[in-house]
């Protein structure tokens, strides 16, 4: 494990927040996003992972509003951002706020990316370009699901940030990566102990991801069936990729990922209204993780 990777693992700590809302660019919400980021830092989270096709420009306001917390993209699509631009964005933040920004890269999905082709080879070429631009591997992580991309996360990046996975996938990924690289899976959380209501909230959100082949293929490889990944997802699938229930149950689900080998868990709060910042939920989550 190189020095940059070791520093990243220490900086992000065991828990972070994954949020699509915090990557927004509307000027009207900028003050609340900055305030929320500062509160997440105070609550003890080690990182904020920006959902959607995010970039350094989305991270910059949150980094400026805080003093310690790491902000990463989860992910920046390699189809929509040139490697030279990604390296320049990283370099600018690294000069002004060293160690505070990590570039999370991913190949996205064929239905979402124009010109999608040979994703693994394209990622290799993208990393080659980042190397030529002077961006060190210790400051980037990859959205890796399958073995080949996990190997790339180990050999050409600081680690992996898998999305929509289970503790079983985390254990497989840890074995593939070895002990050194960062392994930071995302985990969706519904703060509701009512089974019917919690699963309904989860299923309504999960449905859009089950239209994306990279995720469904990975889930099938983990032993789920076609029936599990249709209709918004079976109860079995929902219970595997979400943490829901009372505080102790949610804590146990988070701990299962850590026990399986995760260095860090990126927690995404899922509510019926995903347009607002779930600040009260983030506070409750921090308390149950304390």
mmCIF file of N, CA, C and O in Angstrom, residues 194-205 238 272:
data_model
loop_
_atom_site.group_PDB
_atom_site.id
_atom_site.type_symbol
_atom_site.label_atom_id
_atom_site.label_comp_id
_atom_site.label_asym_id
_atom_site.label_seq_id
_atom_site.Cartn_x
_atom_site.Cartn_y
_atom_site.Cartn_z
ATOM 1 N N UNK A 194 -40.956 -0.321 9.822
ATOM 2 C CA UNK A 194 -42.144 -1.014 9.325
ATOM 3 C C UNK A 194 -41.784 -1.758 8.032
ATOM 4 O O UNK A 194 -41.417 -1.118 7.047
ATOM 5 N N UNK A 195 -41.877 -3.090 8.001
ATOM 6 C CA UNK A 195 -41.400 -3.846 6.836
ATOM 7 C C UNK A 195 -42.068 -3.449 5.523
ATOM 8 O O UNK A 195 -41.379 -3.252 4.512
ATOM 9 N N UNK A 196 -43.368 -3.338 5.508
ATOM 10 C CA UNK A 196 -44.073 -3.019 4.264
ATOM 11 C C UNK A 196 -43.707 -1.628 3.773
ATOM 12 O O UNK A 196 -43.428 -1.423 2.588
ATOM 13 N N UNK A 197 -43.689 -0.680 4.678
ATOM 14 C CA UNK A 197 -43.408 0.697 4.296
ATOM 15 C C UNK A 197 -41.944 0.862 3.875
ATOM 16 O O UNK A 197 -41.647 1.520 2.870
ATOM 17 N N UNK A 198 -41.038 0.258 4.639
ATOM 18 C CA UNK A 198 -39.618 0.392 4.320
ATOM 19 C C UNK A 198 -39.299 -0.233 2.974
ATOM 20 O O UNK A 198 -38.571 0.343 2.156
ATOM 21 N N UNK A 199 -39.836 -1.424 2.731
ATOM 22 C CA UNK A 199 -39.567 -2.085 1.454
ATOM 23 C C UNK A 199 -40.204 -1.338 0.290
ATOM 24 O O UNK A 199 -39.632 -1.308 -0.816
ATOM 25 N N UNK A 200 -41.363 -0.745 0.508
ATOM 26 C CA UNK A 200 -41.998 0.032 -0.564
ATOM 27 C C UNK A 200 -41.144 1.238 -0.927
ATOM 28 O O UNK A 200 -40.959 1.561 -2.113
ATOM 29 N N UNK A 201 -40.607 1.928 0.078
ATOM 30 C CA UNK A 201 -39.715 3.067 -0.174
ATOM 31 C C UNK A 201 -38.469 2.605 -0.917
ATOM 32 O O UNK A 201 -38.035 3.233 -1.888
ATOM 33 N N UNK A 202 -37.897 1.500 -0.458
ATOM 34 C CA UNK A 202 -36.693 0.970 -1.094
ATOM 35 C C UNK A 202 -36.963 0.553 -2.531
ATOM 36 O O UNK A 202 -36.211 0.879 -3.452
ATOM 37 N N UNK A 203 -38.050 -0.163 -2.740
ATOM 38 C CA UNK A 203 -38.354 -0.696 -4.069
ATOM 39 C C UNK A 203 -38.613 0.424 -5.076
ATOM 40 O O UNK A 203 -38.202 0.324 -6.243
ATOM 41 N N UNK A 204 -39.276 1.476 -4.652
ATOM 42 C CA UNK A 204 -39.554 2.596 -5.558
ATOM 43 C C UNK A 204 -38.259 3.231 -6.053
ATOM 44 O O UNK A 204 -38.184 3.694 -7.202
ATOM 45 N N UNK A 205 -37.242 3.252 -5.210
ATOM 46 C CA UNK A 205 -35.953 3.834 -5.590
ATOM 47 C C UNK A 205 -35.092 2.844 -6.365
ATOM 48 O O UNK A 205 -34.399 3.204 -7.325
ATOM 49 N N UNK A 238 -34.190 -6.628 -1.930
ATOM 50 C CA UNK A 238 -34.273 -5.381 -1.156
ATOM 51 C C UNK A 238 -33.553 -5.536 0.180
ATOM 52 O O UNK A 238 -32.770 -4.664 0.588
ATOM 53 N N UNK A 272 -38.875 8.808 0.741
ATOM 54 C CA UNK A 272 -39.896 8.957 -0.296
ATOM 55 C C UNK A 272 -39.644 10.192 -1.145
ATOM 56 O O UNK A 272 -39.877 10.189 -2.348
#
